[in-house]
Coordinates of C-alpha atoms and ligand atoms in Angstrom, one line a residue:
X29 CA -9.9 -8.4 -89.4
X30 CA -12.8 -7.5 -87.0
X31 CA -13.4 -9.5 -83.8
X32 CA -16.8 -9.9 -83.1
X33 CA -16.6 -11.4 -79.8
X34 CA -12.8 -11.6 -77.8
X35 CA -11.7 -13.9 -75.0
X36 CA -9.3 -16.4 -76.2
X37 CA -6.1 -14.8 -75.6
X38 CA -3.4 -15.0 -78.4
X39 CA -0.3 -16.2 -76.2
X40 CA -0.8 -18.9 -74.1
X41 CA -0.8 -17.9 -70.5
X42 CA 0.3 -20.4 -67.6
X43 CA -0.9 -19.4 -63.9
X44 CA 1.2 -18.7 -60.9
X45 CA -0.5 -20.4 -58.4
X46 CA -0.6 -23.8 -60.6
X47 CA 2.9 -23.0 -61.5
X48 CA 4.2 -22.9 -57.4
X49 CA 1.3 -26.0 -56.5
X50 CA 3.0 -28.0 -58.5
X51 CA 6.2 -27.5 -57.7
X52 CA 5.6 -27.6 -54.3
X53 CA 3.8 -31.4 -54.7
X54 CA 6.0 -32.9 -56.8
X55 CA 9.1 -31.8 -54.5
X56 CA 7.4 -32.6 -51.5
X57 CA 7.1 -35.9 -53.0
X58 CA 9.9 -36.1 -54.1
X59 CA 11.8 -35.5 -50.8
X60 CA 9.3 -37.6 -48.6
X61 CA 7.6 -40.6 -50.8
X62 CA 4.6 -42.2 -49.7
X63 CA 3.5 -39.7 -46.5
X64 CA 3.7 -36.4 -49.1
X65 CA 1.2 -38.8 -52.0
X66 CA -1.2 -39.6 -49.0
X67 CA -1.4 -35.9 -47.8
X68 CA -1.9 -34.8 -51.2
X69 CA -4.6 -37.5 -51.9
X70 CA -6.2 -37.1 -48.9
X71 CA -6.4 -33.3 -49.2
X72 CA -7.5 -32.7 -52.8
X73 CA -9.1 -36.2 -53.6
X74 CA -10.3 -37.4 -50.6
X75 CA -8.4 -40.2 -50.9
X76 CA -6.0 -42.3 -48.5
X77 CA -6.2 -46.1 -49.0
X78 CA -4.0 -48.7 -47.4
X79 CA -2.6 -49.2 -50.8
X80 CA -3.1 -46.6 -54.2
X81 CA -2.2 -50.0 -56.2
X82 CA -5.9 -51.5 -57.4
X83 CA -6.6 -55.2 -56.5
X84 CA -7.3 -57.6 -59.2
X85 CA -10.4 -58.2 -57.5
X86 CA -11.6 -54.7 -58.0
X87 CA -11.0 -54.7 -61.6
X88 CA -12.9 -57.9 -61.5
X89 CA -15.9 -56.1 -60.4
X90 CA -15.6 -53.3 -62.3
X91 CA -16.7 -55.5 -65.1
X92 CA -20.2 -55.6 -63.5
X93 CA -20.6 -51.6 -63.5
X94 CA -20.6 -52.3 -67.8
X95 CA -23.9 -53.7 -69.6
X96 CA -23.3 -55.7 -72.6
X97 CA -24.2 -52.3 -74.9
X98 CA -21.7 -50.2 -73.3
X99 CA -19.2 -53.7 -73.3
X100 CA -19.6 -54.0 -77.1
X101 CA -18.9 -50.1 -77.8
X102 CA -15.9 -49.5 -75.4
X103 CA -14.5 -53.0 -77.6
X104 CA -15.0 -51.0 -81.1
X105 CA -13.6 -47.7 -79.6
X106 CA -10.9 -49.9 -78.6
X107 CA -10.0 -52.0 -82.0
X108 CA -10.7 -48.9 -84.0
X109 CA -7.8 -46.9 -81.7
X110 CA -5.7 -50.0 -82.3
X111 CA -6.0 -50.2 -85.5
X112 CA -4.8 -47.2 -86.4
X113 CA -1.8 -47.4 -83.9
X114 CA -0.9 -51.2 -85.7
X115 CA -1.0 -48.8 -89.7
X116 CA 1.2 -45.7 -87.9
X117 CA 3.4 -48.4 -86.6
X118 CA 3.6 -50.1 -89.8
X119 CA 4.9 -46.6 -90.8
X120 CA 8.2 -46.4 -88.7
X121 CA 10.5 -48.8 -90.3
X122 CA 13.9 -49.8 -89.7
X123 CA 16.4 -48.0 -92.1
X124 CA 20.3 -49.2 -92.7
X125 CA 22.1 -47.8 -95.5
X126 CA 25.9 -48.2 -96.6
X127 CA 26.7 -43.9 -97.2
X128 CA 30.0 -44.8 -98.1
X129 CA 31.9 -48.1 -99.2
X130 CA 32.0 -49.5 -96.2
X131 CA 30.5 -47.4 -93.9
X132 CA 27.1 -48.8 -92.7
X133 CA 24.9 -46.5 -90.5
X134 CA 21.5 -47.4 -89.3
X135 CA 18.6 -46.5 -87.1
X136 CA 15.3 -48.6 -85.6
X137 CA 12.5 -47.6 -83.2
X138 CA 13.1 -49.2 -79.7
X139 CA 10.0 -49.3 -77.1
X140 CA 10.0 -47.7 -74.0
X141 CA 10.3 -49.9 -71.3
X142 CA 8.2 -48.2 -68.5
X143 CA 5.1 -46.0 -68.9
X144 CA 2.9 -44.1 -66.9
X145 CA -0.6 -43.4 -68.7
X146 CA -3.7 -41.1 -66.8
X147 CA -6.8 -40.7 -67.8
X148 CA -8.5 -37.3 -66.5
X149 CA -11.0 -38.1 -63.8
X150 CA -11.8 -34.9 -62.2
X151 CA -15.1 -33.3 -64.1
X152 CA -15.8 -36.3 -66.0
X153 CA -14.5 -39.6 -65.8
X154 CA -12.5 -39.8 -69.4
X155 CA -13.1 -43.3 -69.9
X156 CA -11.7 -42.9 -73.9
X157 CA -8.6 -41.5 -72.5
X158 CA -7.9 -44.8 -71.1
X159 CA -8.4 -46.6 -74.1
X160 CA -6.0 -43.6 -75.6
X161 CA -3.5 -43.9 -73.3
X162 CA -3.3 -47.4 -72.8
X163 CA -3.5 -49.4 -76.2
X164 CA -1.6 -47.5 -77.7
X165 CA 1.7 -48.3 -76.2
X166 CA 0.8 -52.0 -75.8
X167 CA 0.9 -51.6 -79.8
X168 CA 4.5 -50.2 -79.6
X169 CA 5.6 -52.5 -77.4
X170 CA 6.1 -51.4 -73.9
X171 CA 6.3 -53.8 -71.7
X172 CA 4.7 -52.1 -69.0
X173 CA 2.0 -49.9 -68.7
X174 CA 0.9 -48.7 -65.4
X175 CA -2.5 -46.6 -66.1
X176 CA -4.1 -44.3 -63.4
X177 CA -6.8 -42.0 -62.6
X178 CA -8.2 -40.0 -60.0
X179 CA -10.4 -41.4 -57.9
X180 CA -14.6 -40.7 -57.9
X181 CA -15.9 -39.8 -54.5
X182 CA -14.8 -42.1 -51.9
X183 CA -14.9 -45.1 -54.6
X184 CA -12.1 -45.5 -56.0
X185 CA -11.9 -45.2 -60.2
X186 CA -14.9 -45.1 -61.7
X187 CA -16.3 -48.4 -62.3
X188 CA -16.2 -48.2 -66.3
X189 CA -13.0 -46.7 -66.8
X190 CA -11.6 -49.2 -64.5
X191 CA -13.0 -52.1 -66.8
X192 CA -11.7 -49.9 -69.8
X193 CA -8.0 -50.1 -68.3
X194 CA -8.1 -53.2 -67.7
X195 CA -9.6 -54.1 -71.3
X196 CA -6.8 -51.4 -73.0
X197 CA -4.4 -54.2 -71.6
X198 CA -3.3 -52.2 -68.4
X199 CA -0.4 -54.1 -66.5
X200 CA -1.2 -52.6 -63.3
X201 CA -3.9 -49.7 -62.3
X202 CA -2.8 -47.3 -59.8
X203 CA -6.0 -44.5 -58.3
X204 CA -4.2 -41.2 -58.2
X205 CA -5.1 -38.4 -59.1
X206 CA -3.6 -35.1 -60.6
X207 CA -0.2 -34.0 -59.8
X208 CA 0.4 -36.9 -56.9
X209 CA -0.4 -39.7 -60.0
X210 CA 2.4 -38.3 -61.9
X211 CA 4.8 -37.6 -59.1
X212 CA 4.5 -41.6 -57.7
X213 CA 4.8 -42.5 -60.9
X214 CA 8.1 -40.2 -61.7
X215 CA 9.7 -41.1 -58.7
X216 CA 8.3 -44.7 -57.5
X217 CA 6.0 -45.4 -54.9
X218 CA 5.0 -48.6 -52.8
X219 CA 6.8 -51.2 -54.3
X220 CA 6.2 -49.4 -58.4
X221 CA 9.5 -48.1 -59.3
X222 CA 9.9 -45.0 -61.4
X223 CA 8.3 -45.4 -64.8
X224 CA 10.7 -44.1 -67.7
X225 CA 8.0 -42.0 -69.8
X226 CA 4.1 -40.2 -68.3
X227 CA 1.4 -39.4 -71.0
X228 CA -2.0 -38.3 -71.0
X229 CA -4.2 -35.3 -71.2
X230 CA -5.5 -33.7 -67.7
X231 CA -6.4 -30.2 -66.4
X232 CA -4.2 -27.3 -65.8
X233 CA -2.3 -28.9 -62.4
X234 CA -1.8 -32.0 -64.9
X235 CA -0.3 -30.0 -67.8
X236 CA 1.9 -28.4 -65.6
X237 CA 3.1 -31.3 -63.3
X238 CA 4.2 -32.8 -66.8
X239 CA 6.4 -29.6 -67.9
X240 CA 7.8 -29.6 -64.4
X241 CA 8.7 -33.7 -64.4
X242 CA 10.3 -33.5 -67.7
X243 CA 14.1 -34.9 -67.2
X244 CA 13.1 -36.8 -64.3
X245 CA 11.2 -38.5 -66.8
X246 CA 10.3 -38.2 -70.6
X247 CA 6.8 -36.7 -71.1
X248 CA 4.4 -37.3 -74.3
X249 CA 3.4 -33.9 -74.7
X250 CA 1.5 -30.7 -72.9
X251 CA -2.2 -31.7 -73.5
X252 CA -4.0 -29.0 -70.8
X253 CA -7.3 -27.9 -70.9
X254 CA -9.3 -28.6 -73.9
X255 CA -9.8 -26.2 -77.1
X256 CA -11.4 -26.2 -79.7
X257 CA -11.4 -23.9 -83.1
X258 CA -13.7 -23.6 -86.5
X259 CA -13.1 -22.4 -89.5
X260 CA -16.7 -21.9 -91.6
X261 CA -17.6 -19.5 -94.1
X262 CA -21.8 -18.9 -94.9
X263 CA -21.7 -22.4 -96.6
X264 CA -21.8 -23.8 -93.0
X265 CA -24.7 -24.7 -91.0
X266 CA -24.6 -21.8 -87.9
X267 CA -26.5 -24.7 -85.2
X268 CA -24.5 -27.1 -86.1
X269 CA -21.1 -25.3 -86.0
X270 CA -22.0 -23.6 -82.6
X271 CA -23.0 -26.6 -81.7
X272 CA -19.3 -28.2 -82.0
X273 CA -17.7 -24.9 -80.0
X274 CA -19.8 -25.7 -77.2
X275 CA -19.0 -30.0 -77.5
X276 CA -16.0 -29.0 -76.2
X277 CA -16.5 -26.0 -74.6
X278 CA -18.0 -28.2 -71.8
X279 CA -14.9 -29.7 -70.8
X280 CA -14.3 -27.2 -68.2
X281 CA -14.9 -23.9 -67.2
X282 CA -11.2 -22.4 -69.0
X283 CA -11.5 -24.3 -72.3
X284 CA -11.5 -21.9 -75.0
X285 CA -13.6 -21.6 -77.9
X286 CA -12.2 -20.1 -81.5
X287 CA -15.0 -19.1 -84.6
X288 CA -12.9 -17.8 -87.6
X289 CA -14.7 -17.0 -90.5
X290 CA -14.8 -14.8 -93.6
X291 CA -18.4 -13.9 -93.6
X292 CA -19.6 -11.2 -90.9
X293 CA -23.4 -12.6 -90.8
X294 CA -22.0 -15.7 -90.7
X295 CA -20.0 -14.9 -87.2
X296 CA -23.2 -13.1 -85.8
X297 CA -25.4 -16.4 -86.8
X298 CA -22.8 -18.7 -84.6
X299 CA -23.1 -16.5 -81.5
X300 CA -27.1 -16.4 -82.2
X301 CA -27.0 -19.9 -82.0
X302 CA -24.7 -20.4 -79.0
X303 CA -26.9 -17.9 -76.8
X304 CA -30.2 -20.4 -78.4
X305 CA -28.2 -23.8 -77.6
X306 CA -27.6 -22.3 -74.1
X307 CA -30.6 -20.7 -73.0
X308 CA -32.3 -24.2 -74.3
X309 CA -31.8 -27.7 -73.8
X310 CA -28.0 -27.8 -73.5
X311 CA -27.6 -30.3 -70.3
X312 CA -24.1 -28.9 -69.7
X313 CA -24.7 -25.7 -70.1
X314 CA -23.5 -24.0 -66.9
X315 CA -20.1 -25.1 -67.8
X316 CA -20.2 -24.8 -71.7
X317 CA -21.8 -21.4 -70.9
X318 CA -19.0 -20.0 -68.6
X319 CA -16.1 -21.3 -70.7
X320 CA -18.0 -19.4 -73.7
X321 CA -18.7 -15.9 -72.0
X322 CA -14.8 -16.1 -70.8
X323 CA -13.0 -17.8 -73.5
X324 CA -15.6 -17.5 -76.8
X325 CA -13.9 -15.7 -79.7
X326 CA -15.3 -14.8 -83.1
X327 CA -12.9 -13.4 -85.6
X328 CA -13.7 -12.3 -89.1
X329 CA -11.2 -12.1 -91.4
X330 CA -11.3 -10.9 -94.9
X331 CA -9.2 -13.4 -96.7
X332 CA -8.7 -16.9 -96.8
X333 CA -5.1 -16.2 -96.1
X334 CA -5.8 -14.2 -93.0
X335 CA -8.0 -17.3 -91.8
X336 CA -4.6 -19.3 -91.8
X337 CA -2.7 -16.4 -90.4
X338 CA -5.6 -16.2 -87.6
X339 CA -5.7 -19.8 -87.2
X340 CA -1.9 -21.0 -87.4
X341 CA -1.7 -18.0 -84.4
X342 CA -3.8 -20.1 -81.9
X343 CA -2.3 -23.7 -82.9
X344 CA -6.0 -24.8 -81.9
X345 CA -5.6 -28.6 -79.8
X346 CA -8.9 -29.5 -82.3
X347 CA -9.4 -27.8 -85.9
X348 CA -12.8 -28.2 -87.3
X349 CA -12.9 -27.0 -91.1
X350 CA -16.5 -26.6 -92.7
X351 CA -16.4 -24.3 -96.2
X352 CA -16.7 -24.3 -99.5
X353 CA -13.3 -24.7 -99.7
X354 CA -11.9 -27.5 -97.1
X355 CA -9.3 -29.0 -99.3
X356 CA -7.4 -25.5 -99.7
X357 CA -7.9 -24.9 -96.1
X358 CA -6.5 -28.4 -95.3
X359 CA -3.3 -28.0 -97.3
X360 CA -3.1 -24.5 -96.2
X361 CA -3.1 -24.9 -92.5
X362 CA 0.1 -25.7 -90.5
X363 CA -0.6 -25.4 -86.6
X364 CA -3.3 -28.0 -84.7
X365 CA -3.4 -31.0 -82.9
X366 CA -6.1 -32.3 -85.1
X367 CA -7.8 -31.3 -88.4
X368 CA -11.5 -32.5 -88.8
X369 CA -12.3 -32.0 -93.0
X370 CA -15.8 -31.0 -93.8
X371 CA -19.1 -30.9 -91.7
X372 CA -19.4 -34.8 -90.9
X373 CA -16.4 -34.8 -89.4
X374 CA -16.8 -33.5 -85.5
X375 CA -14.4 -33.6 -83.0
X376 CA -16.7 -36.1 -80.6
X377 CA -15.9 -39.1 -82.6
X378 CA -12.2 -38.1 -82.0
X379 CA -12.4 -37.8 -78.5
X380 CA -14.3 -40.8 -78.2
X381 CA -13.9 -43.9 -80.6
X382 CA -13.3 -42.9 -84.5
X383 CA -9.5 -44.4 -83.9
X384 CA -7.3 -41.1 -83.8
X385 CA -5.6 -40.3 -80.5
X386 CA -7.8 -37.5 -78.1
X387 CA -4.4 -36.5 -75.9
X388 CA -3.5 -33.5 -78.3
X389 CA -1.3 -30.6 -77.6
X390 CA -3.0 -27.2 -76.4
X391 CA -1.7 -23.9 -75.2
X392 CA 0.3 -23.4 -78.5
X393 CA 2.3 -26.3 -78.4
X394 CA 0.4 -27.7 -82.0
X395 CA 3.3 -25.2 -83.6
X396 CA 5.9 -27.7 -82.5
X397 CA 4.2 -31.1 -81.9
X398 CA 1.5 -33.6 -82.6
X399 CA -0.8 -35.3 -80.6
X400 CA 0.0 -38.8 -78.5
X401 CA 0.5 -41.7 -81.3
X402 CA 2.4 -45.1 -81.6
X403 CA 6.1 -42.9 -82.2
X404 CA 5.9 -41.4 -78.8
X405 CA 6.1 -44.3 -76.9
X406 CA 9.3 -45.4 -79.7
X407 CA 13.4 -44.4 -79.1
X408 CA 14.3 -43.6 -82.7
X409 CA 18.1 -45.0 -82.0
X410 CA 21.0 -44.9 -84.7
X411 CA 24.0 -47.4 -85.2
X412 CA 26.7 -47.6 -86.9
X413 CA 29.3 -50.3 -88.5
X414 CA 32.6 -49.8 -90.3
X415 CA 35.2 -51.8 -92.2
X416 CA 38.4 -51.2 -91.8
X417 CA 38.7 -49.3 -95.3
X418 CA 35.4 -47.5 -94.3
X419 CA 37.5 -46.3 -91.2
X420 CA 39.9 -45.1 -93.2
X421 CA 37.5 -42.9 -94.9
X422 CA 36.2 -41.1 -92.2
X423 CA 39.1 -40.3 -90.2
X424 CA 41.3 -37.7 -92.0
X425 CA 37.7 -35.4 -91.7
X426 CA 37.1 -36.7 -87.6
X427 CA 40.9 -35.9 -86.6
X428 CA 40.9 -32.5 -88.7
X429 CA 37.8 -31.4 -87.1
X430 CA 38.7 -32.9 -83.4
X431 CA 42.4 -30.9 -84.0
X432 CA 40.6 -27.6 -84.7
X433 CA 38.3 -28.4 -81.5
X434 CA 41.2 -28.5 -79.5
X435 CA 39.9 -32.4 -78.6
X436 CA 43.2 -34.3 -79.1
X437 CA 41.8 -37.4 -77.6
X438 CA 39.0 -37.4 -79.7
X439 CA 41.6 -36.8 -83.0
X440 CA 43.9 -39.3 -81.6
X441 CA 41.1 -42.6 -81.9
X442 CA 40.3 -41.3 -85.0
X443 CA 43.9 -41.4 -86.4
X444 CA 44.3 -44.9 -84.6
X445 CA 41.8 -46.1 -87.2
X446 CA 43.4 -44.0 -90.0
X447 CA 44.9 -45.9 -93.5
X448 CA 48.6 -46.0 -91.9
X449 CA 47.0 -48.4 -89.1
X450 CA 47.2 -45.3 -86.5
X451 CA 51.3 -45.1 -87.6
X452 CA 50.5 -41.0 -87.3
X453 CA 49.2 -41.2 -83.7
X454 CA 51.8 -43.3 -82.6
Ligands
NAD13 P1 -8.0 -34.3 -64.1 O1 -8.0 -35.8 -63.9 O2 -7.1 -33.7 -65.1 O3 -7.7 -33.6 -62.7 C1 -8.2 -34.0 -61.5 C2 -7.2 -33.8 -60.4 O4 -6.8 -32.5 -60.3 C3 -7.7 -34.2 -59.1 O5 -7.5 -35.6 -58.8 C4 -6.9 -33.3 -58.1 O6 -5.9 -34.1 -57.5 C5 -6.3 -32.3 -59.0 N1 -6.6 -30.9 -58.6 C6 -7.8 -30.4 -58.6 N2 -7.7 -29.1 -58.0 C7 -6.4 -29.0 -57.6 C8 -5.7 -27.9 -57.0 N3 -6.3 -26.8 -56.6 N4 -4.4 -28.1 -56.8 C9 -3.8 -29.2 -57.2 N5 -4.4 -30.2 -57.8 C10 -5.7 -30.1 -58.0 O7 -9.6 -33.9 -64.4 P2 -10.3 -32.6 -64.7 O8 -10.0 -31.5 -63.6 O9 -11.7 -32.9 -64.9 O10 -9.6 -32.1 -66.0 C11 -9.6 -32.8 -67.2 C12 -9.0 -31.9 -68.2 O11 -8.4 -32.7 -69.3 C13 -9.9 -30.9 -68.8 O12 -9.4 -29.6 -68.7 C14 -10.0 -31.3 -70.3 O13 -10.3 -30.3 -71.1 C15 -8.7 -31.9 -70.5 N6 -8.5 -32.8 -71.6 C16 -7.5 -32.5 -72.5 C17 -7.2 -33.3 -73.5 C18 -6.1 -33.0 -74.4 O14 -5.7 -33.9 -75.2 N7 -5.5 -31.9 -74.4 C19 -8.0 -34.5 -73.7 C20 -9.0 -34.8 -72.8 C21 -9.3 -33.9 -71.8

C-alpha cells in the first residue's frame, strides 16, 4: 500500500473543546430553560426573538422567496424521498408466529410519537435536509414533527427552506440553531414539551450535542461533518472523479476526502486534476481547497482486497465506486453510509433529490449503522400470548432457570402457571 497524499486520519477523532461546549450548553439549558437558549442564540446566532416558535404567517411568506422552477423541483425531490420511504416501509411488516402449541409471540413497528428534525443552516442553508428529515417520519407515522434550523443573519430561516418544511409536512418550525435547537427540543421549551427522538445531520457541535442528549432522548444516528470516499481504478475518468471528492469536500473546511485506487498513475491523475479544478473555475474553492490540503488522502493499494480492507477502515459516510469491476466491489464492501455503483451515479443526486436519505453516519460509525430511513423513526416492539397448555410448556425451563438465578419470585409466577395449576408453589 503506498499513500500518495495523507490527511484523513484512520480513527476518528472527536475535539475537546466541542466535547466541553457542548456539555456546557446543553446543561446550562438544561438547568435554566429559556434564559440559557436565548444567551446561546444570541451569542453564536445572533438570535433572540420574542418567541423561537415560527408564525404561520412567516411560513406563509416564505412561499414567495420560491419561483415556480424551484416550487416544481423541491415537489419532485420531495415525492422521490417519499417514495422510497412508502417501499422501505412496505418492507417492515408485522410478524406473529405460534413457536410452540400454544405459545403465540409477535412483534410490529410502533411510530414514535414526538420528533425533533434539523436541517444544517450554518455554511449553507440544507434545504434537502428538510425534505430528509421531515417526510420521512410523516411516512412512518409520527404524529409530530417539530423541524428546525438555524437561523440566516438576522432573518430568521432561510426563506426556501422554510417553504420546504412546511411542504415536508412540518407540524411546527422552531429557528434554533446548533446545540441550543437540540437542547429545547430535548428538554422543552416555551410551551413545546420534550420531543421523544432528534435526527438530522449538522456540523461537529451538532454531532456531538446528539451523542451527549442520547438517554435524555433517542437519537437517529451521528451524522457530523461530511465525507466522502472513491474507489476507481485507470478505467475511471480522473476530472470527473476529482471532481466528486471536491462536491463534497465543499461542505466545510474539516470534511475529508478519501481516493483509493489500484493504479499509481491513476492516483497522481486525481490530484492533477484537483490542483486544475481548484486553481480554475471551482466557485467554492476556498473551502473545497482547505478541506483537500488538510483532509485529502490518496491511497494505492495493490489488490482489490486491500481496496476493501482500506475502505471498510474509514466506513466512508458516502462510497463512490467507479471500476471495471463495480459489481465485485459492491458485494465486497461492508462499511459506508452509502454506496453509489458506477460513474453515473454521484453522490449530489443523493444529497439532493434522487430519493435515498442524505443524513448518513460519519466518523466511523458506517461500521455499526445505516443512514436515517423510515425504521428509525419505528419501535420494533414484541408481544406475547399463551394458552394455558402453552403455559405449561414454558414453565418447568423459566422456574429452573429463575431457581439457578437465585430469583425465587421470578420461579414462583412461573410455577403458578405450571401443569399442576401452581400446586408446587403453593
Ligand atoms: P449547522 O446547522 O450544523 O451548524 C450551525 C450552528 O452551529 C450555528 O447555528 C451555531 O449555533 C453552531 N455553532 C457554530 N459555531 C459554534 C461554536 N463555536 N460553539 C457552539 N456552537 C457553534 O451548519 P454548518 O456549520 O454549516 O454545518 C453543517 C454540517 O452538516 C457540515 O459539516 C456538513 O458536512 C454536515 N452534513 C452532514 C450530513 C450527514 O449526513 N452526515 C449531511 C448534510 C450535511
Amino acid at each position: 500500500m503506498e499513500l500518495l497524499k495523507a490527511g484523513w486520519p484512520e480513527r476518528a477523532e472527536r475535539s475537546a473543546e466541542v466535547i466541553e461546549t457542548v456539555s456546557r450548553i446543553l446543561s446550562e439549558v438544561e438547568r435554566e430553560g429559556l434564559p440559557a437558549i436565548r444567551r446561546y442564540s444570541e451569542h453564536l446566532d445572533r438570535w433572540n426573538p420574542d418567541s423561537f416558535i415560527v408564525p404561520a404567517s412567516q411560513v406563509k411568506a416564505a412561499a414567495e422567496t420560491v419561483d415556480d422552477e424551484l416550487a416544481a423541483q423541491l415537489e419532485f425531490a420531495r415525492t422521490q424521498v417519499e417514495r422510497f420511504a412508502r417501499a422501505q416501509r412496505a418492507t417492515l411488516t408485522d410478524l406473529e408466529v405460534e413457536t410452540l402449541p400454544g405459545v403465540v409471540l409477535g412483534h410490529k413497528h410502533l411510530p414514535i410519537s414526538r420528533v425533533g428534525s434539523y436541517s444544517p443552516g450554518g455554511r449553507y442553508p440544507l434545504i434537502a435536509s428538510s425534505i430528509m428529515t421531515v417526510t420521512v417520519p410523516k411516512v412512518a407515522g409520527v404524529d409530530t414533527v417539530i423541524a428546525m434550523a438555524p437561523p440566516r443573519g438576522g432573518n430568521g430561516i432561510y426563506g426556501p427552506q422554510l417553504y420546504t418544511m412546511d411542504l415536508a409536512g412540518a407540524d411546527l418550525i422552531v429557528c434554533l440553531g446548533g446545540v441550543q435547537a437540540f437542547a429545547a427540543l430535548a428538554f422543552g421549551f416555551e410551551d413545546v414539551a420534550p420531543v421523544d427522538l432528534v435526527v438530522g445531520a449538522g456540523n461537529a457541535y451538532v454531532a456531538e450535542a446528539k451523542r451527549q442528549l442520547f438517554g435524555t432522548v433517542g437519537i437517529d444516528l451521528l451524522a457530523g461533518p461530511t465525507e466522502v470516499a472513491v474507489i476507481a481504478d485507470e478505467t475511471a475518468d480522473p476530472r470527473l472523479v476529482a471532481a466528486d471528492l471536491l462536491g463534497q469536500a465543499e461542505h466545510g473546511p474539516n470534511s475529508p476526502a478519501l481516493l483509493i485506487t489500484t493504479s499509481h498513475d491513476f492516483g497522481a491523475a486525481v490530484i492533477a486534476e484537483v490542483d486544475r479544478w481548484l486553481e480554475g473555475d471551482w466557485p467554492t474553492a476556498e473551502v473545497a481547497g482547505a478541506a483537500w490540503r488538510a483532509y485529502g488522502t490518496v491511497v494505492v493499494c495493490e489488490s482489490r482486497e486491500e481496496v476493501v480492507t482500506v475502505s471498510d477502515t474509514y466506513a466512508a459516510e458516502h462510497l463512490e465506486i467507479q471500476t471495471a469491476d463495480d459489481d465485485w466491489y459492491a458485494a465486497s464492501l461492508r462499511n459506508y453510509g452509502s454506496l453509489f455503483i458506477g460513474a453515473e451515479a454521484t453522490v449530489a443526486f443523493s444529497d439532493k433529490s434522487i430519493g435515498t436519505n442524505h443524513v448518513l453516519p460519519t466518523g466511523r460509525a458506517g461500521r455499526y449503522t445505516g443512514g436515517l430511513w423510515v425504521g428509525k423513526f419505528l419501535k420494533t416492539v414484541t408481544y406475547q400470548r399463551l394458552t394455558t397448555a402453552g403455559a405449561a410448556s414454558i414453565a418447568p425451563s423459566t422456574a429452573a432457570i429463575a431457581d439457578a438465578e437465585l430469583m425465587f419470585g421470578h420461579a414462583l409466577t412461573a410455577r403458578l402457571r405450571s401443569a399442576d395449576g401452581g400446586a408446587q408453589a403453593l
